[in-house]
PDB file of C-alpha atoms and ligand atoms in Angstrom:
ATOM      1  CA  MET K   1     -90.304 -26.130  -9.658  1.00 87.00           C
ATOM      2  CA  ASN K   2     -93.646 -25.821  -7.928  1.00 91.00           C
ATOM      3  CA  ARG K   3     -95.371 -22.575  -8.943  1.00 94.00           C
ATOM      4  CA  GLU K   4     -97.240 -23.270  -5.301  1.00 95.00           C
ATOM      5  CA  LYS K   5     -94.157 -23.811  -3.021  1.00 95.00           C
ATOM      6  CA  ALA K   6     -92.279 -20.542  -4.497  1.00 96.00           C
ATOM      7  CA  LYS K   7     -95.327 -18.863  -3.703  1.00 96.00           C
ATOM      8  CA  LEU K   8     -95.470 -19.833  -0.089  1.00 96.00           C
ATOM      9  CA  MET K   9     -91.700 -19.097   0.110  1.00 96.00           C
ATOM     10  CA  GLN K  10     -92.291 -15.317  -1.269  1.00 96.00           C
ATOM     11  CA  ILE K  11     -94.754 -14.869   1.163  1.00 96.00           C
ATOM     12  CA  ASP K  12     -91.863 -16.635   3.875  1.00 96.00           C
ATOM     13  CA  VAL K  13     -89.334 -14.925   3.092  1.00 96.00           C
ATOM     14  CA  CYS K  14     -91.246 -11.184   2.789  1.00 94.00           C
ATOM     15  CA  SER K  15     -93.357 -11.069   5.760  1.00 93.00           C
ATOM     16  CA  THR K  16     -89.605 -12.319   7.728  1.00 94.00           C
ATOM     17  CA  ALA K  17     -87.907 -10.120   5.899  1.00 91.00           C
ATOM     18  CA  GLN K  18     -90.421  -7.850   7.378  1.00 89.00           C
ATOM     19  CA  SER K  19     -90.219  -9.050  11.182  1.00 89.00           C
ATOM     20  CA  MET K  20     -86.505  -9.000  10.758  1.00 87.00           C
ATOM     21  CA  TYR K  21     -87.008  -4.944   9.495  1.00 85.00           C
ATOM     22  CA  HIS K  22     -88.921  -4.283  13.103  1.00 84.00           C
ATOM     23  CA  SER K  23     -86.815  -6.328  15.388  1.00 83.00           C
ATOM     24  CA  GLY K  24     -83.403  -3.787  14.365  1.00 77.00           C
ATOM     25  CA  LEU K  25     -81.606  -6.876  13.976  1.00 78.00           C
ATOM     26  CA  VAL K  26     -81.184  -4.060  10.404  1.00 76.00           C
ATOM     27  CA  ALA K  27     -80.723  -1.288   8.799  1.00 67.00           C
ATOM     28  CA  GLY K  28     -81.710   0.419   5.705  1.00 63.00           C
ATOM     29  CA  THR K  29     -81.590  -2.251   3.258  1.00 63.00           C
ATOM     30  CA  TRP K  30     -79.035  -4.191   4.311  1.00 76.00           C
ATOM     31  CA  GLY K  31     -78.755  -7.476   5.258  1.00 86.00           C
ATOM     32  CA  ASN K  32     -80.842 -10.592   3.181  1.00 91.00           C
ATOM     33  CA  ILE K  33     -82.784 -13.099   3.777  1.00 95.00           C
ATOM     34  CA  SER K  34     -84.315 -16.381   1.985  1.00 97.00           C
ATOM     35  CA  ALA K  35     -85.745 -19.678   1.762  1.00 98.00           C
ATOM     36  CA  ARG K  36     -85.092 -23.112  -0.235  1.00 98.00           C
ATOM     37  CA  ILE K  37     -87.408 -23.881  -2.937  1.00 97.00           C
ATOM     38  CA  ASP K  38     -86.593 -27.671  -3.963  1.00 96.00           C
ATOM     39  CA  GLU K  39     -82.897 -28.555  -4.425  1.00 95.00           C
ATOM     40  CA  ASP K  40     -82.798 -25.710  -7.905  1.00 97.00           C
ATOM     41  CA  TYR K  41     -84.202 -22.546  -6.367  1.00 98.00           C
ATOM     42  CA  MET K  42     -84.676 -20.613  -3.769  1.00 98.00           C
ATOM     43  CA  VAL K  43     -86.391 -17.155  -3.359  1.00 98.00           C
ATOM     44  CA  ILE K  44     -84.193 -14.364  -1.828  1.00 97.00           C
ATOM     45  CA  THR K  45     -84.781 -10.445  -1.042  1.00 95.00           C
ATOM     46  CA  PRO K  46     -84.042  -8.200  -3.647  1.00 94.00           C
ATOM     47  CA  SER K  47     -80.883  -6.244  -3.850  1.00 92.00           C
ATOM     48  CA  GLY K  48     -81.539  -2.900  -2.287  1.00 85.00           C
ATOM     49  CA  MET K  49     -84.589  -2.015  -1.754  1.00 82.00           C
ATOM     50  CA  ASN K  50     -86.390  -0.838   1.349  1.00 81.00           C
ATOM     51  CA  TYR K  51     -87.786  -3.745   3.406  1.00 80.00           C
ATOM     52  CA  ASP K  52     -90.524  -1.566   4.334  1.00 78.00           C
ATOM     53  CA  SER K  53     -92.614  -1.053   0.912  1.00 84.00           C
ATOM     54  CA  LEU K  54     -91.386  -5.082  -0.003  1.00 88.00           C
ATOM     55  CA  CYS K  55     -94.208  -7.102  -0.961  1.00 93.00           C
ATOM     56  CA  PRO K  56     -94.070 -11.205  -1.887  1.00 95.00           C
ATOM     57  CA  GLU K  57     -93.978 -10.457  -5.521  1.00 95.00           C
ATOM     58  CA  ASP K  58     -90.300  -8.509  -5.700  1.00 94.00           C
ATOM     59  CA  MET K  59     -89.195 -11.655  -4.173  1.00 95.00           C
ATOM     60  CA  VAL K  60     -86.558 -13.206  -6.881  1.00 97.00           C
ATOM     61  CA  VAL K  61     -86.047 -16.772  -7.687  1.00 97.00           C
ATOM     62  CA  VAL K  62     -83.104 -17.832  -8.324  1.00 98.00           C
ATOM     63  CA  ASP K  63     -81.310 -20.831  -9.756  1.00 97.00           C
ATOM     64  CA  LEU K  64     -79.169 -22.038  -7.017  1.00 97.00           C
ATOM     65  CA  ASN K  65     -76.462 -23.732 -10.137  1.00 96.00           C
ATOM     66  CA  THR K  66     -76.282 -20.947 -12.976  1.00 97.00           C
ATOM     67  CA  LEU K  67     -77.608 -17.897 -10.464  1.00 97.00           C
ATOM     68  CA  GLU K  68     -80.332 -17.221 -12.936  1.00 97.00           C
ATOM     69  CA  TYR K  69     -83.074 -15.225 -11.565  1.00 97.00           C
ATOM     70  CA  GLU K  70     -86.462 -14.938 -12.619  1.00 95.00           C
ATOM     71  CA  GLY K  71     -88.822 -11.397 -13.190  1.00 87.00           C
ATOM     72  CA  ASN K  72     -87.756  -7.484 -12.961  1.00 88.00           C
ATOM     73  CA  LEU K  73     -85.764  -7.314  -9.694  1.00 93.00           C
ATOM     74  CA  LYS K  74     -82.044  -7.834  -9.286  1.00 95.00           C
ATOM     75  CA  PRO K  75     -81.744 -10.822  -6.119  1.00 96.00           C
ATOM     76  CA  SER K  76     -79.282  -9.857  -3.276  1.00 93.00           C
ATOM     77  CA  ILE K  77     -75.666  -9.480  -4.396  1.00 93.00           C
ATOM     78  CA  GLU K  78     -75.436 -12.173  -1.682  1.00 94.00           C
ATOM     79  CA  ALA K  79     -77.236 -14.562  -3.600  1.00 97.00           C
ATOM     80  CA  ILE K  80     -74.383 -16.160  -4.327  1.00 97.00           C
ATOM     81  CA  VAL K  81     -73.211 -17.048  -0.559  1.00 97.00           C
ATOM     82  CA  HIS K  82     -77.185 -17.967   0.165  1.00 98.00           C
ATOM     83  CA  SER K  83     -76.371 -20.328  -2.942  1.00 98.00           C
ATOM     84  CA  ALA K  84     -72.514 -22.445  -2.129  1.00 98.00           C
ATOM     85  CA  ILE K  85     -74.624 -23.204   1.337  1.00 98.00           C
ATOM     86  CA  TYR K  86     -77.649 -24.671  -0.337  1.00 98.00           C
ATOM     87  CA  LYS K  87     -75.543 -26.876  -2.002  1.00 98.00           C
ATOM     88  CA  ASP K  88     -73.301 -27.858   1.185  1.00 97.00           C
ATOM     89  CA  ARG K  89     -76.311 -28.383   3.158  1.00 97.00           C
ATOM     90  CA  PRO K  90     -79.253 -30.422   2.090  1.00 97.00           C
ATOM     91  CA  GLU K  91     -80.472 -30.298   5.592  1.00 97.00           C
ATOM     92  CA  VAL K  92     -80.742 -26.027   5.805  1.00 98.00           C
ATOM     93  CA  ASN K  93     -84.201 -24.385   4.000  1.00 98.00           C
ATOM     94  CA  GLY K  94     -83.978 -20.793   5.806  1.00 98.00           C
ATOM     95  CA  ILE K  95     -81.716 -18.532   5.773  1.00 98.00           C
ATOM     96  CA  MET K  96     -80.822 -14.854   7.550  1.00 96.00           C
ATOM     97  CA  HIS K  97     -78.458 -12.382   6.810  1.00 95.00           C
ATOM     98  CA  THR K  98     -78.047  -9.390   9.283  1.00 94.00           C
ATOM     99  CA  HIS K  99     -75.039  -6.679   9.789  1.00 92.00           C
ATOM    100  CA  SER K 100     -76.890  -6.253  13.807  1.00 92.00           C
ATOM    101  CA  THR K 101     -74.759  -4.223  15.887  1.00 93.00           C
ATOM    102  CA  TYR K 102     -73.189  -7.007  18.350  1.00 95.00           C
ATOM    103  CA  ALA K 103     -72.554  -9.380  16.197  1.00 96.00           C
ATOM    104  CA  LEU K 104     -70.550  -6.903  13.639  1.00 95.00           C
ATOM    105  CA  THR K 105     -68.646  -5.242  16.576  1.00 96.00           C
ATOM    106  CA  VAL K 106     -67.519  -8.895  17.016  1.00 97.00           C
ATOM    107  CA  ALA K 107     -66.747  -9.482  13.483  1.00 97.00           C
ATOM    108  CA  ALA K 108     -64.891  -6.102  13.253  1.00 97.00           C
ATOM    109  CA  ALA K 109     -62.786  -6.971  15.719  1.00 98.00           C
ATOM    110  CA  ARG K 110     -62.387 -10.725  13.884  1.00 98.00           C
ATOM    111  CA  LYS K 111     -62.348 -12.540  17.081  1.00 97.00           C
ATOM    112  CA  THR K 112     -64.835 -15.375  17.210  1.00 98.00           C
ATOM    113  CA  ILE K 113     -67.108 -15.935  19.894  1.00 98.00           C
ATOM    114  CA  PRO K 114     -66.217 -19.476  22.806  1.00 97.00           C
ATOM    115  CA  PRO K 115     -69.007 -21.721  23.529  1.00 97.00           C
ATOM    116  CA  ILE K 116     -70.488 -19.353  26.474  1.00 97.00           C
ATOM    117  CA  CYS K 117     -74.013 -19.424  26.418  1.00 96.00           C
ATOM    118  CA  ASP K 118     -76.543 -22.632  26.983  1.00 94.00           C
ATOM    119  CA  ASP K 119     -78.583 -21.289  23.724  1.00 94.00           C
ATOM    120  CA  GLN K 120     -76.207 -20.430  21.938  1.00 96.00           C
ATOM    121  CA  VAL K 121     -74.736 -23.638  22.227  1.00 96.00           C
ATOM    122  CA  GLN K 122     -77.997 -25.514  21.718  1.00 95.00           C
ATOM    123  CA  ILE K 123     -79.272 -23.637  18.378  1.00 96.00           C
ATOM    124  CA  LEU K 124     -75.719 -22.604  16.720  1.00 97.00           C
ATOM    125  CA  GLY K 125     -74.210 -26.082  17.441  1.00 96.00           C
ATOM    126  CA  GLY K 126     -70.902 -24.559  19.391  1.00 96.00           C
ATOM    127  CA  GLU K 127     -67.983 -21.286  19.133  1.00 97.00           C
ATOM    128  CA  VAL K 128     -69.200 -19.272  16.503  1.00 98.00           C
ATOM    129  CA  ARG K 129     -65.860 -19.110  14.325  1.00 98.00           C
ATOM    130  CA  LEU K 130     -65.567 -16.176  11.475  1.00 98.00           C
ATOM    131  CA  ALA K 131     -65.284 -16.597   7.842  1.00 98.00           C
ATOM    132  CA  ALA K 132     -62.012 -14.525   6.470  1.00 98.00           C
ATOM    133  CA  TYR K 133     -62.493 -10.855   5.312  1.00 97.00           C
ATOM    134  CA  THR K 134     -63.550 -11.309   1.562  1.00 96.00           C
ATOM    135  CA  MET K 135     -66.032  -9.408  -1.182  1.00 95.00           C
ATOM    136  CA  PRO K 136     -68.966  -9.315  -0.637  1.00 91.00           C
ATOM    137  CA  GLY K 137     -70.921 -11.133  -3.550  1.00 91.00           C
ATOM    138  CA  THR K 138     -67.680 -13.095  -4.004  1.00 96.00           C
ATOM    139  CA  LYS K 139     -67.165 -16.801  -4.827  1.00 96.00           C
ATOM    140  CA  GLU K 140     -64.272 -15.962  -2.435  1.00 97.00           C
ATOM    141  CA  MET K 141     -66.927 -15.017   0.207  1.00 97.00           C
ATOM    142  CA  ALA K 142     -68.773 -18.077  -0.294  1.00 98.00           C
ATOM    143  CA  ASP K 143     -66.364 -20.688   0.642  1.00 98.00           C
ATOM    144  CA  GLU K 144     -65.255 -18.986   3.538  1.00 98.00           C
ATOM    145  CA  VAL K 145     -68.896 -18.681   5.108  1.00 98.00           C
ATOM    146  CA  VAL K 146     -69.563 -22.620   3.877  1.00 98.00           C
ATOM    147  CA  LYS K 147     -66.204 -23.707   5.589  1.00 98.00           C
ATOM    148  CA  ALA K 148     -67.541 -21.222   8.886  1.00 98.00           C
ATOM    149  CA  LEU K 149     -70.215 -22.984   9.184  1.00 98.00           C
ATOM    150  CA  LYS K 150     -69.616 -26.502   8.618  1.00 97.00           C
ATOM    151  CA  GLU K 151     -71.296 -28.191  11.848  1.00 95.00           C
ATOM    152  CA  ARG K 152     -72.828 -24.906  13.084  1.00 97.00           C
ATOM    153  CA  ALA K 153     -76.384 -22.869  12.492  1.00 97.00           C
ATOM    154  CA  GLY K 154     -74.848 -19.602  12.625  1.00 98.00           C
ATOM    155  CA  ALA K 155     -70.912 -17.488  11.574  1.00 98.00           C
ATOM    156  CA  LEU K 156     -69.716 -14.025  11.960  1.00 98.00           C
ATOM    157  CA  ILE K 157     -67.945 -12.605   8.597  1.00 97.00           C
ATOM    158  CA  ALA K 158     -64.718 -10.698   9.137  1.00 98.00           C
ATOM    159  CA  ASN K 159     -65.330  -6.760   9.462  1.00 96.00           C
ATOM    160  CA  HIS K 160     -69.036  -7.700   7.572  1.00 95.00           C
ATOM    161  CA  GLY K 161     -71.673  -8.971   9.415  1.00 95.00           C
ATOM    162  CA  ALA K 162     -73.468 -12.170  10.652  1.00 96.00           C
ATOM    163  CA  ILE K 163     -75.012 -15.735   9.266  1.00 97.00           C
ATOM    164  CA  THR K 164     -77.338 -17.880  10.107  1.00 98.00           C
ATOM    165  CA  VAL K 165     -79.416 -20.704   9.036  1.00 98.00           C
ATOM    166  CA  GLY K 166     -81.965 -23.388   9.808  1.00 97.00           C
ATOM    167  CA  ARG K 167     -84.243 -26.072   8.940  1.00 96.00           C
ATOM    168  CA  THR K 168     -86.339 -23.275   7.841  1.00 96.00           C
ATOM    169  CA  LEU K 169     -86.496 -19.639   8.006  1.00 97.00           C
ATOM    170  CA  ALA K 170     -88.569 -19.434  11.176  1.00 96.00           C
ATOM    171  CA  GLU K 171     -85.735 -21.265  12.739  1.00 96.00           C
ATOM    172  CA  ALA K 172     -82.271 -18.389  10.881  1.00 97.00           C
ATOM    173  CA  TYR K 173     -84.694 -16.224  12.397  1.00 96.00           C
ATOM    174  CA  THR K 174     -84.423 -17.573  16.051  1.00 96.00           C
ATOM    175  CA  GLY K 175     -80.755 -18.335  15.389  1.00 96.00           C
ATOM    176  CA  SER K 176     -80.021 -14.389  14.244  1.00 96.00           C
ATOM    177  CA  GLN K 177     -81.311 -13.254  18.151  1.00 95.00           C
ATOM    178  CA  VAL K 178     -79.753 -16.047  19.579  1.00 96.00           C
ATOM    179  CA  LEU K 179     -76.147 -14.773  17.830  1.00 97.00           C
ATOM    180  CA  GLU K 180     -77.035 -11.180  18.282  1.00 96.00           C
ATOM    181  CA  LYS K 181     -77.290 -11.542  22.214  1.00 96.00           C
ATOM    182  CA  THR K 182     -74.646 -13.893  22.305  1.00 97.00           C
ATOM    183  CA  ALA K 183     -71.841 -11.492  20.437  1.00 97.00           C
ATOM    184  CA  MET K 184     -73.569  -8.733  23.120  1.00 97.00           C
ATOM    185  CA  VAL K 185     -73.387 -11.280  26.795  1.00 97.00           C
ATOM    186  CA  TYR K 186     -69.243 -12.096  25.120  1.00 98.00           C
ATOM    187  CA  ILE K 187     -68.483  -8.827  24.594  1.00 97.00           C
ATOM    188  CA  ASN K 188     -70.318  -7.772  28.159  1.00 97.00           C
ATOM    189  CA  CYS K 189     -68.176 -10.780  30.033  1.00 97.00           C
ATOM    190  CA  GLN K 190     -65.001  -8.951  28.753  1.00 94.00           C
ATOM    191  CA  SER K 191     -65.563  -6.282  31.522  1.00 96.00           C
ATOM    192  CA  ILE K 192     -65.718  -9.121  34.286  1.00 96.00           C
ATOM    193  CA  GLY K 193     -62.780 -11.742  33.731  1.00 95.00           C
ATOM    194  CA  GLY K 194     -64.114 -13.230  30.653  1.00 95.00           C
ATOM    195  CA  GLY K 195     -67.358 -16.274  30.147  1.00 95.00           C
ATOM    196  CA  VAL K 196     -66.452 -19.458  31.335  1.00 95.00           C
ATOM    197  CA  GLU K 197     -66.701 -22.147  28.221  1.00 96.00           C
ATOM    198  CA  ILE K 198     -69.368 -25.173  28.117  1.00 94.00           C
ATOM    199  CA  SER K 199     -67.649 -28.217  27.446  1.00 94.00           C
ATOM    200  CA  GLN K 200     -67.445 -30.314  24.834  1.00 94.00           C
ATOM    201  CA  GLU K 201     -69.672 -32.960  26.441  1.00 94.00           C
ATOM    202  CA  ASP K 202     -72.240 -30.773  27.226  1.00 93.00           C
ATOM    203  CA  ILE K 203     -72.321 -28.945  23.684  1.00 92.00           C
ATOM    204  CA  LYS K 204     -72.728 -32.258  21.755  1.00 92.00           C
ATOM    205  CA  PHE K 205     -75.902 -33.129  24.502  1.00 91.00           C
ATOM    206  CA  PHE K 206     -77.491 -29.376  23.948  1.00 89.00           C
ATOM    207  CA  HIS K 207     -77.408 -29.716  19.964  1.00 90.00           C
ATOM    208  CA  ASP K 208     -78.371 -33.155  19.902  1.00 90.00           C
ATOM    209  CA  PHE K 209     -81.413 -32.240  22.050  1.00 88.00           C
ATOM    210  CA  PHE K 210     -82.272 -29.690  19.920  1.00 87.00           C
ATOM    211  CA  MET K 211     -81.740 -30.796  17.000  1.00 88.00           C
ATOM    212  CA  ASN K 212     -83.884 -34.302  17.597  1.00 88.00           C
ATOM    213  CA  LYS K 213     -86.064 -33.858  20.827  1.00 80.00           C
ATOM    214  CA  TYR K 214     -86.814 -30.654  21.837  1.00 78.00           C
ATOM    215  CA  GLY K 215     -90.998 -28.897  21.163  1.00 72.00           C
ATOM    216  CA  GLN K 216     -93.427 -30.633  20.098  1.00 65.00           C
ATOM    217  CA  ARG K 217     -91.948 -33.215  17.828  1.00 55.00           C
TER     218      ARG K 217
HETATM  219 ZN1   ZN X 301     -74.308  -8.316   4.186  1.00 84.06          ZN
END
């Protein structure tokens, strides 16, 4: 493992965890985020710690294959879900999991979010699927989440919350904000007859644009 890269990822995960905390996407110690170091290791937030008091060294280095970890702090119990995603999706380098209010509202109703917003389909890749209800921190949850995320950058987890992925942790963070807003729009649309779906052709165009042409690249 490249120790320099591991240190940089610890700094990135710690500062992103603090911004996430102050953004209101999580409450208390709920939610967790991670960044990939390489094909065998990730850095993830520790279990049950206050985000406000975290420092970069508290971010836990975890082996993606064995889930063994370095240091005295235990990793988030959802490390198994994060590692399963990194193993399934080589292009993913950052993951954010929240229990944000609107996403959890839709997840608690066990509904999916149809493709109704431009930024949703652009960044998340289309309809937001729902991972089936499972116990947190289990292989079953990992399997269900990986399945719901296929060809997507975001999914809901039944009665639990939301998860987003990105080529960088910053991209996963943007995904979480877009997913939370999309869930709110979806709920609001129910009171005026429901949202109108964007066509598959347009979804493909928008998502391809975001993945390949958007920004300063
Ligand atoms: Zn959770």
